CSV table of C-alpha atoms in Angstrom, one decimal:
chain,number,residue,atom,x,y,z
A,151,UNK,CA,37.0,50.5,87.6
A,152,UNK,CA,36.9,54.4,87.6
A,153,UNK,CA,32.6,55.6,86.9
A,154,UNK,CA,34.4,57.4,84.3
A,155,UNK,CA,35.6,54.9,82.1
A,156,UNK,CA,32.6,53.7,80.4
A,157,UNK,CA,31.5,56.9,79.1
A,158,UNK,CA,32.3,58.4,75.9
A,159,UNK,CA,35.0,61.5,75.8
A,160,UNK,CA,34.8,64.3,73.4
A,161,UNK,CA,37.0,66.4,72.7
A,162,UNK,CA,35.8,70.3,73.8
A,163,UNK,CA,38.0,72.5,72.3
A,164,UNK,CA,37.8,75.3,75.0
A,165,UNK,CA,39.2,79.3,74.1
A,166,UNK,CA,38.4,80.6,77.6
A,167,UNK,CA,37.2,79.0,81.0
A,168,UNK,CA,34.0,81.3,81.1
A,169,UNK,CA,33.0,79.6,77.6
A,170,UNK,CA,33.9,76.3,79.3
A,171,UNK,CA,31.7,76.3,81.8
A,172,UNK,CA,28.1,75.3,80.2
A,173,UNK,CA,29.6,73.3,77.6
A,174,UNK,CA,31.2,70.7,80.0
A,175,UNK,CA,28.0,70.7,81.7
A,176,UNK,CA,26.0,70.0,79.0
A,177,UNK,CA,28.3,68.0,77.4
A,178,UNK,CA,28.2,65.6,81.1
A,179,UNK,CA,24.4,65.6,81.0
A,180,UNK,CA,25.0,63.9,77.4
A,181,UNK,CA,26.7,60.7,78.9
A,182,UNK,CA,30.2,62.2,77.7
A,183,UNK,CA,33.4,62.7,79.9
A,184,UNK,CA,34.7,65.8,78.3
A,185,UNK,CA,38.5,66.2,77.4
A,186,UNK,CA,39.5,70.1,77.6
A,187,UNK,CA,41.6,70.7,74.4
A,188,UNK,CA,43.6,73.7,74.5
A,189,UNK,CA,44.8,75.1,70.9
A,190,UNK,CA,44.5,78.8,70.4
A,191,UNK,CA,47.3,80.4,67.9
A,192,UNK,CA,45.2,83.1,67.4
A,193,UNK,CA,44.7,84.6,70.6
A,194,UNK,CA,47.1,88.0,71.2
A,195,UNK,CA,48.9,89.4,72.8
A,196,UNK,CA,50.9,87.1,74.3
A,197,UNK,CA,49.9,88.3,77.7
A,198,UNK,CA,45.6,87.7,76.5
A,199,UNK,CA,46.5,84.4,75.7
A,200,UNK,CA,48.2,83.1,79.0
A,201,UNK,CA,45.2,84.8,80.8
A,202,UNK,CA,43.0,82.8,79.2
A,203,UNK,CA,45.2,79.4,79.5
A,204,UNK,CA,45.5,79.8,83.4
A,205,UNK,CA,41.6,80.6,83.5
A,206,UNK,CA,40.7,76.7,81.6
A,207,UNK,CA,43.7,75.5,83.1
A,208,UNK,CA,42.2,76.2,86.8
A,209,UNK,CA,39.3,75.3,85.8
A,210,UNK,CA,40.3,71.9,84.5
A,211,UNK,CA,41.8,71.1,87.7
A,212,UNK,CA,39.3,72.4,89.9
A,213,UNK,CA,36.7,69.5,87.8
A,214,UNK,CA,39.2,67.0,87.6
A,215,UNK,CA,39.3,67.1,83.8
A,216,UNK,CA,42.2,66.2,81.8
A,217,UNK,CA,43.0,68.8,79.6
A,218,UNK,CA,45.1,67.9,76.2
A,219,UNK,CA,47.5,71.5,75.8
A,220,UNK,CA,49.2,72.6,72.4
A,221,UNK,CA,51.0,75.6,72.9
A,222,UNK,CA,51.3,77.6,69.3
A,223,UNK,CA,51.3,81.3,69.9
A,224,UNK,CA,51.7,82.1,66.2
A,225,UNK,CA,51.4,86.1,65.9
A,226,UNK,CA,54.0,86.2,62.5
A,227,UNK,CA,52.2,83.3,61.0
A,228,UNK,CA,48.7,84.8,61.9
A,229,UNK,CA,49.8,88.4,60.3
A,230,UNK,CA,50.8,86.4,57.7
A,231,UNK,CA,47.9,85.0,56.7
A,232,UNK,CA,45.3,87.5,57.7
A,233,UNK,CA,46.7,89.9,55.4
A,234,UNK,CA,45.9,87.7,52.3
A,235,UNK,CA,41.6,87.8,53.5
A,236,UNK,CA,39.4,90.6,51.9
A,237,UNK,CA,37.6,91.5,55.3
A,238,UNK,CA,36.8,90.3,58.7
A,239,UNK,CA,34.2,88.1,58.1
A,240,UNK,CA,37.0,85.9,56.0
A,241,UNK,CA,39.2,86.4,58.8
A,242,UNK,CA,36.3,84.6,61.2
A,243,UNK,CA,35.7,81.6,59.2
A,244,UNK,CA,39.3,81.2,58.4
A,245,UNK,CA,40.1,81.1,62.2
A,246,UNK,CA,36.9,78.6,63.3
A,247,UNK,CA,37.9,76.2,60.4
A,248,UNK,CA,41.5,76.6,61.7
A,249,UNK,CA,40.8,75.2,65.1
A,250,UNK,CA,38.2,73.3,64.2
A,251,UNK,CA,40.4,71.1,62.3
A,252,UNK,CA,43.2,71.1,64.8
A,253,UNK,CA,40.5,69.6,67.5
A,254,UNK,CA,39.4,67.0,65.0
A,255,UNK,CA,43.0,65.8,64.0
A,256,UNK,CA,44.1,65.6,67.5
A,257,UNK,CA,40.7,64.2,68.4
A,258,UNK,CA,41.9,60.9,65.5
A,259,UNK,CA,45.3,61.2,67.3
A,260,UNK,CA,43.6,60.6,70.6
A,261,UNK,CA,41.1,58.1,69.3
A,262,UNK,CA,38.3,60.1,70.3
A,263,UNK,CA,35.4,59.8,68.3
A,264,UNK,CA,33.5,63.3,69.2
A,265,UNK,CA,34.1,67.0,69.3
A,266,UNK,CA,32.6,70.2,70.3
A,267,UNK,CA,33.9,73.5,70.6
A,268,UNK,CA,33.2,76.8,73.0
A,269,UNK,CA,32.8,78.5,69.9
A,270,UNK,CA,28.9,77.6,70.1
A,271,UNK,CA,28.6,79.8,73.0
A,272,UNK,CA,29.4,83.1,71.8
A,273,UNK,CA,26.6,85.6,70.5
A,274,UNK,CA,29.3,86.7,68.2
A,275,UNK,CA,29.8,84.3,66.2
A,276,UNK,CA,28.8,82.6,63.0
A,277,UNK,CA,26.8,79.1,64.2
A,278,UNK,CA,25.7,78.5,60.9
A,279,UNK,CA,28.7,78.8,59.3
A,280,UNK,CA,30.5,76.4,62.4
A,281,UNK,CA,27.7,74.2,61.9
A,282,UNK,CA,28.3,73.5,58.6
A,283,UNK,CA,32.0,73.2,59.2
A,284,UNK,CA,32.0,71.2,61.5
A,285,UNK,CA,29.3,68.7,59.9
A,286,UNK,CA,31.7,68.6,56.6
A,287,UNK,CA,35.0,67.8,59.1
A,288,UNK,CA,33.0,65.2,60.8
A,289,UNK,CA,32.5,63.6,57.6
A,290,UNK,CA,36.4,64.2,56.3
A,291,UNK,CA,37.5,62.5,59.7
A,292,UNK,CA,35.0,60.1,60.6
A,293,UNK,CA,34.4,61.6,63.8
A,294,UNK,CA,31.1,62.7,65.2
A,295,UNK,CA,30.5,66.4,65.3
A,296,UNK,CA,28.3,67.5,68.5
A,297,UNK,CA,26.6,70.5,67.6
A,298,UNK,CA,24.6,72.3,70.4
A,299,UNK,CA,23.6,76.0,70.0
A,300,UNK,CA,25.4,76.6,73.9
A,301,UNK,CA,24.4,80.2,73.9
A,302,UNK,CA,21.1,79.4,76.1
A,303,UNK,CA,24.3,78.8,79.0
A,304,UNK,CA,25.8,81.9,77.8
A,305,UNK,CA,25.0,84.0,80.9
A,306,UNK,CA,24.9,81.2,83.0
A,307,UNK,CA,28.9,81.0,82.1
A,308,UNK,CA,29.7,84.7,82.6
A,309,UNK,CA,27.8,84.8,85.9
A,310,UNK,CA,30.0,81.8,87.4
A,311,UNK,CA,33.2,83.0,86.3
A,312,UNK,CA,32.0,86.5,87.8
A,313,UNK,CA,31.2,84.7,90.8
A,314,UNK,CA,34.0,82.9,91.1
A,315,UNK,CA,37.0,85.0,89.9
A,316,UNK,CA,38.1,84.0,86.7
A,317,UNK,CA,39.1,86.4,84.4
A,318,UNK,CA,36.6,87.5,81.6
A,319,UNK,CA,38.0,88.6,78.1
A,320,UNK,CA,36.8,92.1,76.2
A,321,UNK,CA,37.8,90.6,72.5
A,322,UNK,CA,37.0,87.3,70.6
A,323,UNK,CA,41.1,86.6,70.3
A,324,UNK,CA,42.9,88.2,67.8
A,325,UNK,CA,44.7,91.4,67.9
A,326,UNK,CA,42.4,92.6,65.0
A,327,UNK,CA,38.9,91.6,67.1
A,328,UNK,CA,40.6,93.7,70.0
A,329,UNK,CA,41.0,96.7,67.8
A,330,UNK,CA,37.3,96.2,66.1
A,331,UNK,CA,35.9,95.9,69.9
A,332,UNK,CA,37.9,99.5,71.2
A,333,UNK,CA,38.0,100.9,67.9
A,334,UNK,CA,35.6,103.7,68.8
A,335,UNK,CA,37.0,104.5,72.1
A,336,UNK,CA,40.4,104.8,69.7
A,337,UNK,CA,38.5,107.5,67.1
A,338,UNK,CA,36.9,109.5,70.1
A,339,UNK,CA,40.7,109.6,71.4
A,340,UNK,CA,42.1,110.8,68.1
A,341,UNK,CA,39.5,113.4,67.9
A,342,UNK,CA,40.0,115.2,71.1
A,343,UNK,CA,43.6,115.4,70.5
């Protein structure tokens, strides 16, 4: 019998490997054996996105996790609907209960009973607002929402994937977050010319 099999899995739904790092370790020293889920539609461009693929990819392999993969780079459909949101913040929570959902329905799909998400990592985001989400899909699903504020790993992540050459992103995902993040460096451009 493998010392795996009696442990719990969750389902870690994982946007980069430096994210990835702390919350498979902390998600280990809570008895589970973590399942890498990899479901991003909003990342772009298309070249972003399969950075950050290979980088939890290699890292999946490197632990020995199995890592569940759903390929949807949807840049017309995400256009499509970003347009429609009144500002950013709308675009955020519109995006975390996005993949949020996806990780719990293919969590009931997979018969796994917990999730977690690398979202909790990030400074940047809302926690509150994933929190709550999270809590209310856990109740629409039946399946056990692990909330951890990650962010005390934060650093911790960054420093290993420095350390160990993985590539580190600029931008949250989205072609809009990448303009917001170089969005001065644009307006200092425009002025000098």
């Amino acid at each position: 019998m493998s010392p795996h099999s009696s442990r719990p899995k969750i389902l870690l739904h994982c946007c980069c490997a430096p994210c990835t790092f702390y919350p498979v370790e902390r998600s280990r020293e809570k008895g589970f054996l973590p399942i890498l889920y990899w479901d991003n539609p909003h990342i772009h461009p298309l070249k972003e996105y399969m950075k950050r693929f290979q980088g939890v990819k290699r890292f999946s392999e490197e632990e020995n996790l199995s890592l569940d993969t759903v390929h949807n780079y949807e840049l017309q459909e995400f256009l499509g609907w970003v347009k429609t949101l009144p500002n950013s913040q709308e675009r955020c929570y519109t995006c975390y209960r996005s993949r949020l959902e996806r990780t719990f329905k293919r969590a009931r799909e997979l018969s796994i009973h917990a999730v977690t998400t690398t979202l909790l990592i990030s400074p940047m985001q809302d926690h509150q607002y994933l929190k709550e989400t999270g809590k209310k899909l856990s109740e629409d699903f039946n399946i056990d929402f692990i909330y951890e504020d990650f962010r005390t790993g934060f650093e911790k992540g960054l420093n290993k994937a420095r350390g160990n050459g993985y590539y580190l992103q600029a931008y949250c995902g989205c072609i809009l977050s990448e303009y917001e993040r170089y969005r001065k460096k644009y307006q200092r451009l425009r002025e000098r010319s």
